[in-house]
Amino acid sequence: MLVDVPADIRPDLAERYRQLRPFDEAEVALVQALVRRPDRLPRTHEIILRQALNLARLWVVSGRGGEVVVGPQLSALRDLVRPLADTLRRGTEIDPLSLGPDAEALSGPLKAHRTQLQTTHLGRLAPAELDRELNEKALVLGVGGGGGCGYVHLGAFSVLESLRLVPRLVTGASIGSILGLFRARELHFRDATVRAVTHGLSFKKIFRVLEGESRYGMPGALRLYLRSTLSRFFVNEGGEPMRLSELSVPFLCVVTGVRREAARNVLRYEKVFLNELRRGALGTLLHLKDLMGNMMSFLTELVSTPGALRSIALGGDDDTKDFDVLDAVGFSSALPAVIQYDITRDDPRMHEIMKRLLQGHNVDFLADGGISANVPVRSAWEYVQSGRLGTRNAFVLGLDCFAPQMGRNVLFLPLQRLAAENVTRDRGFAQFMFTYRRTLAPTALVPKPHSIESALRYGKEDFEKHGPFLQKMLEPLGTVP
């Protein structure tokens, strides 16, 4: 079965994506079949099949001798495993019992190719390093944006914690970057932390209708103030503002780099939104409809400017790993013309980082990450493939809170469809994309405590049904008895 390769993927990753994607999809289908019909396949056969799929999808291994390229050597194994992968990917109801002969047929080639790799790369690839790539799958989260809808992610974080599934990497965009930042702050997620953070927060403390300097961000009717409300939660051991490299879990904050030509009408729309907010647009249906119409017009104009937008993952390289965490999520949550975030304080280090960042990506401003990648699974996949995670055997889980749903958040459907375009484009970089059924309203940017509790409950109830699949997918395989 053919694989559609994203048109704008880096040339050095395009062939890797084409070769490896079918085996990712096949393992997901196999595990789903095993969860639906447990005890229909001996554990020995399950391990053989999943190790064969994982070995077939392997291209580079981070070994003691550096990066070891093994993909070309495994072409013969991929040819053997591909018929099985195609069968699993067809999506028909699979009886795991019928896969026993495939396991028996692949047992010998699997052992032979493992032995051949270790012999060929003797001294550079240890058996334990190869075992890690075949038996231990790292959980990677892509946390999506959507305003107040995003608070349901807290329920998903809680379910994962109850299953003892700790992410090895978190990526986030827009409100997903703020919630993802709190998930990355500590190795283990605690509901109590959320309640402590949100207690006492108010819209007036976080947003102010003020005109401010636009240096690195784009103008907006509402000025976002994160440092005054959240800075106490993000201080390092030296008492200084925390950097992305200092979080307990590696974290990528996705922002959108914007060229000046795409922002030519931002000031005009900012004035429109400012007038709407003064009229009480968030409080009345009629004014909210006008606000959404103007927002849709502006964003459509923004994304339609060819080559003017860049998706940038802060924290994913040496140039941005020391980015201030609150500055990162501030820019990622700043919807142009509506919400403004900028660095106006005297901070030479951050100003220098910003200068290099804008020049390096050939952009003039930073804006909401959801404009270019609302569920940032692609940045997660590219980070894994870079080797920075230490393993390429990763399960990328996308969390989408803003998918269009008829009958819910009707006024936001045009915006949801616009966001869905980039989510659909990037969907192939996730092994599993989860969509919530119930969320808070997109306008619930600073919800009350009882609304936070509702969001937690919605997220838990929607997400926990996938618990058995996730546990099975992420459990260590061990060795064949």
PDB file of C-alpha atoms in Angstrom, residues 141-145 169-178 180-181 244 251-257 310-316 320 323 325 327-334 357 366-383 422 425-426:
ATOM      1  CA  LEU A 141       2.405  14.216  23.359  1.00  0.00           C
ATOM      2  CA  GLY A 142       1.226  16.812  20.856  1.00  0.00           C
ATOM      3  CA  VAL A 143      -1.117  19.114  22.818  1.00  0.00           C
ATOM      4  CA  GLY A 144      -3.451  21.130  20.603  1.00  0.00           C
ATOM      5  CA  GLY A 145      -4.821  24.657  20.817  1.00  0.00           C
ATOM      6  CA  LEU A 169       8.457  14.662  25.230  1.00  0.00           C
ATOM      7  CA  VAL A 170       5.638  17.220  25.238  1.00  0.00           C
ATOM      8  CA  THR A 171       4.864  19.599  22.372  1.00  0.00           C
ATOM      9  CA  GLY A 172       2.202  22.287  22.539  1.00  0.00           C
ATOM     10  CA  ALA A 173       0.638  25.103  20.526  1.00  0.00           C
ATOM     11  CA  SER A 174      -1.541  28.017  21.660  1.00  0.00           C
ATOM     12  CA  ILE A 175      -3.452  27.111  24.866  1.00  0.00           C
ATOM     13  CA  GLY A 176      -1.954  23.644  24.430  1.00  0.00           C
ATOM     14  CA  SER A 177       1.467  25.186  24.954  1.00  0.00           C
ATOM     15  CA  ILE A 178       0.451  26.650  28.320  1.00  0.00           C
ATOM     16  CA  GLY A 180       1.753  21.395  28.006  1.00  0.00           C
ATOM     17  CA  LEU A 181       4.201  23.600  29.882  1.00  0.00           C
ATOM     18  CA  LEU A 244      12.909  25.464  28.267  1.00  0.00           C
ATOM     19  CA  PHE A 251       9.163  20.470  25.917  1.00  0.00           C
ATOM     20  CA  LEU A 252       8.728  22.017  22.467  1.00  0.00           C
ATOM     21  CA  CYS A 253       6.667  25.189  22.234  1.00  0.00           C
ATOM     22  CA  VAL A 254       5.400  25.747  18.702  1.00  0.00           C
ATOM     23  CA  VAL A 255       4.989  29.326  17.471  1.00  0.00           C
ATOM     24  CA  THR A 256       4.225  30.746  14.047  1.00  0.00           C
ATOM     25  CA  GLY A 257       6.808  32.972  12.439  1.00  0.00           C
ATOM     26  CA  ARG A 310       6.727  29.369   9.383  1.00  0.00           C
ATOM     27  CA  SER A 311       6.053  26.776  12.065  1.00  0.00           C
ATOM     28  CA  ILE A 312       8.896  27.087  14.595  1.00  0.00           C
ATOM     29  CA  ALA A 313       9.480  24.691  17.504  1.00  0.00           C
ATOM     30  CA  LEU A 314      11.109  26.583  20.371  1.00  0.00           C
ATOM     31  CA  GLY A 315      13.284  24.331  22.512  1.00  0.00           C
ATOM     32  CA  GLY A 316      14.030  21.926  19.693  1.00  0.00           C
ATOM     33  CA  THR A 320      16.226  28.120  21.438  1.00  0.00           C
ATOM     34  CA  PHE A 323      14.242  30.447  25.679  1.00  0.00           C
ATOM     35  CA  VAL A 325       9.369  29.343  29.191  1.00  0.00           C
ATOM     36  CA  ASP A 327       7.904  34.061  26.791  1.00  0.00           C
ATOM     37  CA  ALA A 328       7.634  30.916  24.668  1.00  0.00           C
ATOM     38  CA  VAL A 329       4.035  30.094  25.603  1.00  0.00           C
ATOM     39  CA  GLY A 330       3.128  33.780  25.554  1.00  0.00           C
ATOM     40  CA  PHE A 331       4.031  34.093  21.882  1.00  0.00           C
ATOM     41  CA  SER A 332       2.419  30.727  21.099  1.00  0.00           C
ATOM     42  CA  SER A 333      -0.885  31.960  22.594  1.00  0.00           C
ATOM     43  CA  ALA A 334      -0.924  35.394  20.947  1.00  0.00           C
ATOM     44  CA  LEU A 357      15.570  33.548  15.916  1.00  0.00           C
ATOM     45  CA  LEU A 366       6.055  35.542  16.303  1.00  0.00           C
ATOM     46  CA  ALA A 367       2.400  34.592  16.691  1.00  0.00           C
ATOM     47  CA  ASP A 368      -0.020  31.874  17.826  1.00  0.00           C
ATOM     48  CA  GLY A 369       1.381  28.418  17.118  1.00  0.00           C
ATOM     49  CA  GLY A 370      -2.051  27.096  16.198  1.00  0.00           C
ATOM     50  CA  ILE A 371      -2.090  29.170  13.005  1.00  0.00           C
ATOM     51  CA  SER A 372       0.546  26.922  11.452  1.00  0.00           C
ATOM     52  CA  ALA A 373       0.240  23.702  13.526  1.00  0.00           C
ATOM     53  CA  ASN A 374      -2.747  23.492  15.865  1.00  0.00           C
ATOM     54  CA  VAL A 375      -1.836  19.967  17.017  1.00  0.00           C
ATOM     55  CA  PRO A 376       1.979  20.024  16.753  1.00  0.00           C
ATOM     56  CA  VAL A 377       2.685  16.348  16.123  1.00  0.00           C
ATOM     57  CA  ARG A 378       4.936  17.082  13.173  1.00  0.00           C
ATOM     58  CA  SER A 379       7.411  19.003  15.342  1.00  0.00           C
ATOM     59  CA  ALA A 380       7.351  16.075  17.761  1.00  0.00           C
ATOM     60  CA  TRP A 381       8.068  13.536  14.987  1.00  0.00           C
ATOM     61  CA  GLU A 382      10.922  15.610  13.565  1.00  0.00           C
ATOM     62  CA  TYR A 383      12.438  15.976  17.043  1.00  0.00           C
ATOM     63  CA  ASN A 422      -3.275  22.088   9.243  1.00  0.00           C
ATOM     64  CA  ARG A 425      -2.008  17.991   6.924  1.00  0.00           C
ATOM     65  CA  ASP A 426       0.074  16.899   9.942  1.00  0.00           C
TER      66      ASP A 426
END
